[in-house]
Each structure stands twice: as C-alpha cells, then as structure tokens.
C-alpha cells in the first residue's frame, strides 16, 4: 500500500511541478557559480589576468627574411638560409638561397633556436661558455637535442625585442656565409621591422 501511495504522489501534477522547480533552481545555481567567481576575478583581482603581449606577425617575419636575403645578395656573401621564429620558438618563415648546401638550413634554424631558447644572441652564448665553460654548453646542446629543440651557439642567431616594451618577440637565425656575415644579415633583417636586437651592432661595423 505504501508503494502505491508513493507512486500516486509522484504522478500527481503538483508534485512534478515542485520537483521541476527544485531541479531548475539547482541547475541555475550551479551555472551561476562559475560566472560569479569569474566576475569577482575580473573585478576584484584584475592583476591576476595576464595582459596581452606584442606578437610577431607572419607579414613582419616575411619582411625580415626578405631583408636578410637582400643584404646577403648586395654584399656578395655566399648563399645563406634564414629562419624567423616567434617568441615560442615556432618557425614562421624560412627561406634558403639555391646555392646553399643541404646542411645550412638546419644550422640556421639551430641558431635561431639557441637565441630564442636562452633569450640571448647565439654569439653571446659562445662568448659566455667557450672555452672555460664548454662542458656546460655541451650539456645545453644535449638537452636541446633530447627535447627536439634546435640549438647552435655560433654567431648568426639574433634575438628580437619589441622596442617599446623590451619584451622578446622572436629571433632570426642565418647560416651559409661566415659567422660574422651571417649575424650581420640577421641584424639587417631584424632591424628592418624596427625591433631592438641582441647584439645591437654588427661585427662588420655597419648596418
């Protein structure tokens, strides 16, 4: 008898309406909770939200690569390869002159990777670790290889910073000519878009 009474109670329209109201109210509270929490975050602790940062565009990367190759041609250097990467190390643009040997693009990418991976120029890395701390540099190279991150501490990898904020936006890696010539071309490319560079000046003495 008790079971029958319960079934009749559940089937009754007032009871169903009450259950529906409770269910809808419960769902509304659950859905509102995250929104309320988000509003508190935005209103009372805005500093917890990361602001936007300067980001290297594909168009800028292409301009940098073209300027790099033009400088190489105008100087009469050996054919080069150029890689332009963003702040995360992702390659945006890579271009290789037809006369460059097959290994050259790999070296250019590794120079850019060294610069963006350490937030310093590849020349600065060489000067810092060679010869006194060469084992440390070898360890860094090994770690880069195991994590599939190209890395070569040879001049030709130039770090690019936003001139206004100083934030790192990318890097340019060049290989194929002499180390100083590679770096010079990379500097010309980076500065073609107005970025602050590391190094700031060319070993060849003019930009």
XYZ file of N, CA and C in Angstrom:
621
model
N 0.824 -1.204 0.000
C 0.000 0.000 0.000
C 0.863 1.260 0.000
N 1.933 1.218 0.780
C 2.836 2.375 0.857
C 3.456 2.663 -0.492
N 3.849 1.607 -1.207
C 4.446 1.787 -2.535
C 3.448 2.418 -3.495
N 2.182 1.984 -3.425
C 1.151 2.540 -4.306
C 0.941 4.026 -4.016
N 0.884 4.353 -2.719
C 0.699 5.757 -2.347
C 1.852 6.609 -2.878
N 3.063 6.078 -2.817
C 4.246 6.836 -3.283
C 4.180 7.074 -4.795
N 3.768 6.016 -5.534
C 3.656 6.145 -6.984
C 2.617 7.187 -7.347
N 1.458 7.169 -6.655
C 0.429 8.156 -6.929
C 0.916 9.569 -6.623
N 1.722 9.704 -5.577
C 2.260 11.014 -5.194
C 3.197 11.552 -6.264
N 4.041 10.702 -6.757
C 4.998 11.110 -7.788
C 4.295 11.498 -9.067
N 3.190 10.748 -9.405
C 2.472 11.008 -10.651
C 1.623 12.275 -10.585
N 1.355 12.753 -9.414
C 0.493 13.932 -9.279
C 1.167 15.161 -9.848
N 0.388 16.025 -10.504
C 0.934 17.208 -11.177
C 1.599 18.200 -10.220
N 1.009 18.478 -9.048
C 1.691 19.418 -8.118
C 3.070 18.926 -7.700
N 3.151 17.597 -7.496
C 4.444 17.050 -7.070
C 5.470 17.173 -8.176
N 5.087 16.869 -9.417
C 6.000 17.005 -10.552
C 6.438 18.451 -10.725
N 5.506 19.377 -10.550
C 5.842 20.792 -10.676
C 6.857 21.193 -9.616
N 6.679 20.680 -8.388
C 7.609 21.006 -7.308
C 8.993 20.454 -7.615
N 9.064 19.177 -8.070
C 10.335 18.566 -8.413
C 11.022 19.351 -9.521
N 10.239 19.770 -10.537
C 10.806 20.515 -11.670
C 11.385 21.843 -11.211
N 10.665 22.523 -10.320
C 11.141 23.815 -9.803
C 12.448 23.665 -9.055
N 12.529 22.636 -8.208
C 13.755 22.390 -7.440
C 14.918 22.080 -8.360
N 14.663 21.258 -9.400
C 15.724 20.866 -10.328
C 16.238 22.069 -11.106
N 15.325 22.892 -11.630
C 15.711 24.066 -12.404
C 16.479 25.049 -11.548
N 16.025 25.250 -10.322
C 16.720 26.166 -9.406
C 18.127 25.682 -9.114
N 18.271 24.368 -8.886
C 19.585 23.792 -8.608
C 20.538 23.983 -9.765
N 20.064 23.733 -10.987
C 20.909 23.907 -12.174
C 21.304 25.357 -12.362
N 20.382 26.256 -12.086
C 20.672 27.686 -12.243
C 21.759 28.128 -11.283
N 21.702 27.629 -10.056
C 22.731 27.968 -9.065
C 24.085 27.441 -9.488
N 24.117 26.204 -10.008
C 25.377 25.606 -10.438
C 25.985 26.382 -11.594
N 25.139 26.813 -12.540
C 25.640 27.544 -13.699
C 26.077 28.950 -13.328
N 25.437 29.538 -12.352
C 25.770 30.915 -11.972
C 27.047 30.993 -11.169
N 27.388 29.919 -10.459
C 28.556 29.948 -9.582
C 29.843 30.280 -10.312
N 30.188 29.595 -11.424
C 31.420 29.940 -12.127
C 31.430 31.365 -12.639
N 30.251 31.848 -13.098
C 30.181 33.206 -13.620
C 30.442 34.221 -12.515
N 29.855 33.961 -11.343
C 30.077 34.856 -10.216
C 31.543 34.885 -9.839
N 32.152 33.709 -9.814
C 33.573 33.615 -9.470
C 34.425 34.362 -10.497
N 34.059 34.258 -11.775
C 34.804 34.926 -12.823
C 34.677 36.440 -12.692
N 33.450 36.907 -12.369
C 33.242 38.339 -12.203
C 34.067 38.870 -11.045
N 34.176 38.082 -9.992
C 34.994 38.511 -8.864
C 36.451 38.603 -9.260
N 36.890 37.657 -10.075
C 38.283 37.663 -10.517
C 38.571 38.898 -11.345
N 37.634 39.219 -12.256
C 37.855 40.358 -13.135
C 37.716 41.680 -12.398
N 36.784 41.730 -11.461
C 36.534 42.997 -10.796
C 37.472 43.262 -9.636
N 37.681 42.235 -8.795
C 38.437 42.460 -7.581
C 39.899 42.094 -7.666
N 40.291 41.328 -8.667
C 41.699 40.916 -8.764
C 42.120 40.911 -10.222
N 41.976 42.050 -10.865
C 42.283 42.128 -12.296
C 43.739 41.822 -12.585
N 44.612 42.041 -11.590
C 46.026 41.789 -11.818
C 46.327 40.315 -12.022
N 45.389 39.444 -11.707
C 45.589 38.006 -11.895
C 45.455 37.601 -13.348
N 44.901 38.464 -14.193
C 44.734 38.156 -15.609
C 45.930 38.671 -16.386
N 46.554 37.793 -17.152
C 47.739 38.183 -17.913
C 47.347 39.137 -19.040
N 48.019 40.276 -19.148
C 47.718 41.201 -20.242
C 48.260 40.678 -21.560
N 47.824 41.265 -22.656
C 48.341 40.877 -23.959
C 49.786 41.314 -24.125
N 50.493 40.666 -25.013
C 51.886 40.997 -25.237
C 52.140 41.129 -26.731
N 53.176 41.889 -27.109
C 53.490 42.030 -28.533
C 53.769 40.669 -29.166
N 53.212 40.451 -30.342
C 53.367 39.179 -31.033
C 53.876 39.410 -32.450
N 54.895 38.667 -32.839
C 55.457 38.786 -34.179
C 54.463 38.255 -35.201
N 54.204 39.043 -36.239
C 53.246 38.636 -37.268
C 53.957 37.919 -38.411
N 53.170 37.181 -39.181
C 53.711 36.480 -40.336
C 54.246 37.475 -41.366
N 53.535 38.578 -41.550
C 53.971 39.589 -42.517
C 55.319 40.182 -42.118
N 55.482 40.458 -40.823
C 56.754 41.005 -40.345
C 57.873 39.993 -40.517
N 57.592 38.737 -40.217
C 58.609 37.687 -40.354
C 59.047 37.552 -41.809
N 58.105 37.669 -42.727
C 58.427 37.575 -44.148
C 59.279 38.768 -44.586
N 58.945 39.949 -44.088
C 59.741 41.148 -44.386
C 61.166 40.995 -43.874
N 61.305 40.448 -42.687
C 62.630 40.247 -42.093
C 63.458 39.264 -42.914
N 62.833 38.181 -43.334
C 63.544 37.176 -44.128
C 63.994 37.751 -45.464
N 63.117 38.499 -46.112
C 63.468 39.098 -47.405
C 64.602 40.109 -47.263
N 64.551 40.919 -46.205
C 65.608 41.905 -45.981
C 66.943 41.218 -45.721
N 66.895 40.086 -45.030
C 68.109 39.315 -44.749
C 68.749 38.816 -46.046
N 67.929 38.247 -46.922
C 68.442 37.717 -48.188
C 68.949 38.828 -49.103
N 68.253 39.950 -49.117
C 68.703 41.073 -49.955
C 70.068 41.588 -49.506
N 70.274 41.649 -48.195
C 71.563 42.110 -47.685
C 72.680 41.154 -48.091
N 72.386 39.865 -48.025
C 73.371 38.866 -48.435
C 73.743 39.051 -49.903
N 72.746 39.214 -50.744
C 72.994 39.377 -52.177
C 73.765 40.664 -52.476
N 73.373 41.756 -51.809
C 74.025 43.034 -52.082
C 75.483 43.053 -51.631
N 75.792 42.247 -50.627
C 77.158 42.172 -50.111
C 78.013 41.148 -50.848
N 77.380 40.318 -51.622
C 78.128 39.295 -52.333
C 78.584 38.149 -51.451
N 77.872 37.910 -50.354
C 78.211 36.792 -49.475
C 77.792 35.468 -50.126
N 78.276 34.363 -49.568
C 77.827 33.054 -50.024
C 76.337 32.894 -49.737
N 75.698 32.010 -50.486
C 74.264 31.792 -50.312
C 73.946 31.333 -48.889
N 72.851 31.847 -48.366
C 72.502 31.592 -46.968
C 71.089 31.015 -46.855
N 70.788 30.602 -45.642
C 69.433 30.211 -45.263
C 69.041 31.062 -44.068
N 67.779 31.477 -43.988
C 67.307 32.298 -42.878
C 66.046 31.693 -42.281
N 65.982 31.676 -40.967
C 64.808 31.225 -40.219
C 64.354 32.358 -39.299
N 63.071 32.637 -39.310
C 62.490 33.617 -38.388
C 61.494 32.876 -37.502
N 61.706 32.944 -36.181
C 60.842 32.242 -35.229
C 60.169 33.251 -34.315
N 59.020 32.860 -33.762
C 58.328 33.746 -32.827
C 58.813 33.498 -31.405
N 58.152 34.118 -30.427
C 58.617 34.047 -29.046
C 58.561 32.634 -28.465
N 57.736 31.767 -29.038
C 57.637 30.391 -28.555
C 58.634 29.455 -29.240
N 59.360 29.988 -30.248
C 60.296 29.156 -30.993
C 59.699 28.542 -32.243
N 58.453 28.838 -32.519
C 57.793 28.302 -33.721
C 58.313 29.021 -34.966
N 58.663 28.271 -35.981
C 59.144 28.866 -37.222
C 57.983 29.492 -37.987
N 58.092 30.796 -38.256
C 57.092 31.496 -39.043
C 57.473 31.535 -40.518
N 58.750 31.817 -40.789
C 59.225 31.896 -42.167
C 60.627 31.320 -42.250
N 60.886 30.533 -43.272
C 62.237 30.056 -43.566
C 62.456 30.134 -45.066
N 63.624 30.664 -45.467
C 63.953 30.789 -46.882
C 65.424 30.438 -47.073
N 65.699 29.746 -48.151
C 67.066 29.298 -48.430
C 67.423 29.619 -49.870
N 68.569 30.236 -50.053
C 69.052 30.552 -51.394
C 69.483 29.251 -52.079
N 69.356 29.189 -53.391
C 69.515 27.924 -54.107
C 70.921 27.348 -54.015
N 71.914 28.181 -53.785
C 73.277 27.676 -53.740
C 73.747 27.206 -52.379
N 72.878 27.284 -51.364
C 73.278 26.878 -50.012
C 73.352 25.357 -49.905
N 74.393 24.821 -49.263
C 74.496 23.366 -49.069
C 73.340 22.823 -48.226
N 73.058 21.532 -48.315
C 71.891 20.944 -47.656
C 71.845 21.101 -46.132
N 73.001 21.143 -45.475
C 73.005 21.235 -44.013
C 72.750 22.653 -43.505
N 72.924 23.646 -44.347
C 72.855 25.046 -43.928
C 71.507 25.425 -43.297
N 70.365 25.033 -43.865
C 69.089 25.385 -43.217
C 68.971 24.850 -41.791
N 69.492 23.655 -41.564
C 69.433 23.078 -40.220
C 70.233 23.915 -39.233
N 71.382 24.400 -39.679
C 72.223 25.230 -38.811
C 71.551 26.576 -38.544
N 70.951 27.160 -39.575
C 70.256 28.437 -39.404
C 69.121 28.307 -38.391
N 68.364 27.234 -38.493
C 67.271 27.005 -37.546
C 67.810 26.833 -36.131
N 68.942 26.147 -36.002
C 69.534 25.911 -34.683
C 70.046 27.207 -34.063
N 70.541 28.113 -34.875
C 70.997 29.405 -34.349
C 69.810 30.217 -33.827
N 68.723 30.221 -34.582
C 67.511 30.910 -34.115
C 66.988 30.256 -32.844
N 67.049 28.931 -32.796
C 66.585 28.209 -31.613
C 67.404 28.512 -30.382
N 68.714 28.666 -30.554
C 69.582 28.996 -29.422
C 69.251 30.380 -28.882
N 68.993 31.328 -29.791
C 68.683 32.690 -29.365
C 67.355 32.760 -28.617
N 66.323 32.156 -29.177
C 65.011 32.239 -28.541
C 64.944 31.356 -27.303
N 65.705 30.275 -27.300
C 65.671 29.355 -26.164
C 66.360 29.884 -24.926
N 67.273 30.831 -25.097
C 68.014 31.381 -23.952
C 67.812 32.886 -23.798
N 67.054 33.496 -24.688
C 66.834 34.948 -24.690
C 68.162 35.708 -24.721
N 69.033 35.241 -25.579
C 70.303 35.927 -25.826
C 70.751 35.578 -27.232
N 71.693 36.344 -27.756
C 72.172 36.022 -29.100
C 73.036 34.768 -29.056
N 73.141 34.090 -30.184
C 73.985 32.891 -30.225
C 75.464 33.269 -30.050
N 75.837 34.486 -30.454
C 77.210 34.944 -30.212
C 77.468 35.098 -28.710
N 76.507 35.683 -27.994
C 76.657 35.860 -26.547
C 76.818 34.516 -25.845
N 76.097 33.501 -26.322
C 76.247 32.162 -25.744
C 77.661 31.631 -25.946
N 78.164 31.779 -27.162
C 79.520 31.311 -27.442
C 80.543 32.034 -26.555
N 80.415 33.347 -26.472
C 81.367 34.133 -25.682
C 81.278 33.804 -24.193
N 80.085 33.461 -23.733
C 79.881 33.178 -22.312
C 80.443 31.822 -21.896
N 80.342 30.833 -22.766
C 80.671 29.467 -22.365
C 81.964 28.911 -22.959
N 82.446 29.474 -24.052
C 83.637 28.928 -24.711
C 84.837 29.842 -24.451
N 85.995 29.308 -23.994
C 86.274 27.873 -23.791
C 86.112 27.403 -22.344
N 86.048 28.345 -21.382
C 86.123 27.949 -19.977
C 84.974 27.053 -19.532
N 83.791 27.257 -20.084
C 82.613 26.516 -19.619
C 82.001 25.686 -20.750
N 82.852 25.183 -21.606
C 82.388 24.382 -22.742
C 81.556 23.169 -22.313
N 81.914 22.461 -21.225
C 81.073 21.322 -20.820
C 79.624 21.722 -20.541
N 79.415 22.909 -19.977
C 78.050 23.360 -19.732
C 77.308 23.596 -21.050
N 78.018 24.172 -21.994
C 77.403 24.406 -23.300
C 77.078 23.096 -23.995
N 77.942 22.111 -23.850
C 77.670 20.795 -24.422
C 76.447 20.156 -23.768
N 76.309 20.366 -22.465
C 75.139 19.828 -21.767
C 73.862 20.493 -22.277
N 73.917 21.801 -22.491
C 72.755 22.511 -23.031
C 72.401 21.997 -24.423
N 73.424 21.747 -25.223
C 73.208 21.232 -26.574
C 72.557 19.851 -26.533
N 73.027 19.020 -25.608
C 72.466 17.677 -25.468
C 71.012 17.727 -25.018
N 70.721 18.591 -24.048
C 69.346 18.730 -23.569
C 68.428 19.223 -24.693
N 68.924 20.145 -25.485
C 68.135 20.648 -26.607
C 67.832 19.534 -27.598
N 68.807 18.685 -27.844
C 68.610 17.582 -28.781
C 67.570 16.589 -28.257
N 67.613 16.310 -26.952
C 66.674 15.340 -26.387
C 65.245 15.884 -26.358
N 65.102 17.199 -26.338
C 63.762 17.802 -26.340
C 63.364 18.295 -27.730
N 64.173 17.932 -28.726
C 63.889 18.261 -30.129
C 63.803 19.774 -30.357
N 64.715 20.505 -29.708
C 64.802 21.954 -29.901
C 66.140 22.278 -30.544
N 66.139 22.783 -31.771
C 67.402 23.096 -32.453
C 68.228 24.088 -31.638
N 69.537 23.860 -31.587
C 70.403 24.701 -30.747
C 71.816 24.688 -31.291
N 72.337 25.890 -31.593
C 73.730 26.018 -32.040
C 74.257 27.360 -31.564
N 75.256 27.318 -30.682
C 75.838 28.537 -30.109
C 76.955 29.049 -31.012
N 76.567 29.487 -32.197
C 77.501 30.031 -33.189
C 76.926 31.355 -33.668
N 77.718 32.407 -33.835
C 77.168 33.697 -34.273
C 76.314 33.563 -35.526
N 75.182 34.271 -35.504
C 74.222 34.195 -36.597
C 72.800 34.083 -36.106
N 72.634 33.907 -34.788
C 71.314 33.881 -34.166
C 71.089 35.187 -33.423
N 70.107 35.962 -33.862
C 69.862 37.304 -33.318
C 68.520 37.332 -32.600
N 68.526 37.838 -31.363
C 67.294 37.954 -30.579
C 66.593 39.265 -30.922
N 65.266 39.217 -31.019
C 64.468 40.402 -31.360
C 63.558 40.766 -30.187
N 63.576 42.038 -29.821
C 62.719 42.546 -28.751
C 61.853 43.694 -29.276
N 60.660 43.806 -28.712
C 59.818 44.954 -29.004
C 60.506 46.197 -28.451
N 60.728 47.193 -29.292
C 61.496 48.364 -28.884
C 60.812 49.138 -27.763
N 59.491 49.119 -27.721
C 58.759 49.889 -26.717
C 58.753 49.212 -25.353
N 58.459 47.924 -25.327
C 58.304 47.212 -24.048
C 59.541 46.438 -23.625
N 60.417 46.120 -24.587
C 61.582 45.298 -24.276
C 61.289 43.817 -24.227
N 60.053 43.430 -24.512
C 59.687 42.017 -24.479
C 60.221 41.281 -25.706
N 60.614 40.030 -25.495
C 61.104 39.200 -26.596
C 59.949 38.849 -27.525
N 60.134 39.053 -28.827
C 59.089 38.734 -29.801
C 59.512 37.637 -30.781
N 60.822 37.352 -30.853
C 61.270 36.320 -31.779
C 62.769 36.318 -31.953
N 63.221 35.637 -32.991
C 64.656 35.557 -33.282
C 64.845 35.263 -34.758
N 66.016 35.623 -35.250
C 66.394 35.348 -36.636
C 67.677 34.523 -36.618
N 67.703 33.437 -37.377
C 68.897 32.608 -37.499
C 69.349 32.545 -38.937
N 70.637 32.752 -39.155
C 71.191 32.748 -40.508
C 72.444 31.895 -40.543
N 72.610 31.150 -41.625
C 73.818 30.351 -41.826
C 74.111 30.250 -43.318
N 75.385 30.019 -43.640
C 75.790 29.837 -45.036
C 77.012 30.636 -45.402
N 77.153 31.840 -44.839
C 78.334 32.664 -45.059
C 79.259 32.493 -43.853
N 80.168 33.434 -43.613
C 80.964 33.360 -42.396
C 80.076 33.720 -41.209
N 80.520 33.409 -40.001
C 79.697 33.660 -38.816
C 79.352 35.141 -38.683
N 80.339 36.008 -38.880
C 80.090 37.448 -38.774
C 79.127 37.923 -39.864
N 79.276 37.373 -41.064
C 78.385 37.756 -42.160
C 76.965 37.252 -41.926
N 76.843 36.049 -41.384
C 75.522 35.520 -41.032
C 74.832 36.449 -40.050
N 75.546 36.809 -39.010
C 74.976 37.669 -37.970
C 74.600 39.038 -38.535
N 75.468 39.567 -39.383
C 75.191 40.868 -39.996
C 73.883 40.841 -40.780
N 73.686 39.830 -41.584
C 72.456 39.719 -42.380
C 71.237 39.556 -41.481
N 71.374 38.779 -40.407
C 70.267 38.590 -39.472
C 69.898 39.905 -38.792
N 70.899 40.708 -38.456
C 70.644 42.013 -37.836
C 69.893 42.939 -38.781
N 70.319 42.956 -40.025
C 69.637 43.790 -41.028
C 68.180 43.357 -41.153
N 67.944 42.063 -41.183
C 66.582 41.561 -41.283
C 65.729 41.945 -40.091
N 66.260 41.757 -38.886
C 65.501 42.060 -37.672
C 65.205 43.545 -37.554
N 66.191 44.357 -37.872
C 66.023 45.796 -37.723
C 65.178 46.405 -38.838
N 64.924 45.636 -39.882
C 64.056 46.111 -40.967
C 62.637 46.380 -40.478
N 62.251 45.728 -39.385
C 60.920 45.929 -38.811
C 60.965 46.770 -37.535
N 62.118 47.365 -37.253
C 62.226 48.266 -36.116
C 62.419 47.601 -34.773
N 62.774 46.331 -34.757
C 62.977 45.651 -33.487
C 64.336 45.986 -32.883
N 64.378 46.000 -31.558
C 65.659 46.083 -30.864
C 66.305 44.710 -30.929
N 67.613 44.672 -31.164
C 68.278 43.382 -31.389
C 69.409 43.142 -30.398
N 69.685 41.888 -30.208
C 70.876 41.442 -29.453
C 71.626 40.472 -30.348
N 72.864 40.853 -30.746
C 73.554 42.103 -30.442
C 72.921 43.301 -31.145
N 73.296 44.500 -30.699
C 72.733 45.704 -31.289
C 73.472 46.150 -32.528
N 74.735 45.754 -32.625
C 75.563 46.200 -33.746
C 76.221 45.003 -34.441
N 76.651 45.250 -35.660
C 77.272 44.210 -36.462
C 78.779 44.172 -36.237
N 79.342 42.977 -36.255
C 80.801 42.825 -36.150
C 81.489 43.403 -37.384
N 80.754 43.590 -38.475
C 81.320 44.168 -39.688
C 81.398 45.692 -39.621
N 80.769 46.240 -38.593
C 80.931 47.667 -38.340
C 79.885 48.578 -38.902
N 79.002 48.105 -39.721
C 77.983 48.995 -40.299
C 76.697 48.228 -40.549
N 75.596 48.966 -40.467
C 74.270 48.394 -40.718
C 73.481 49.319 -41.633
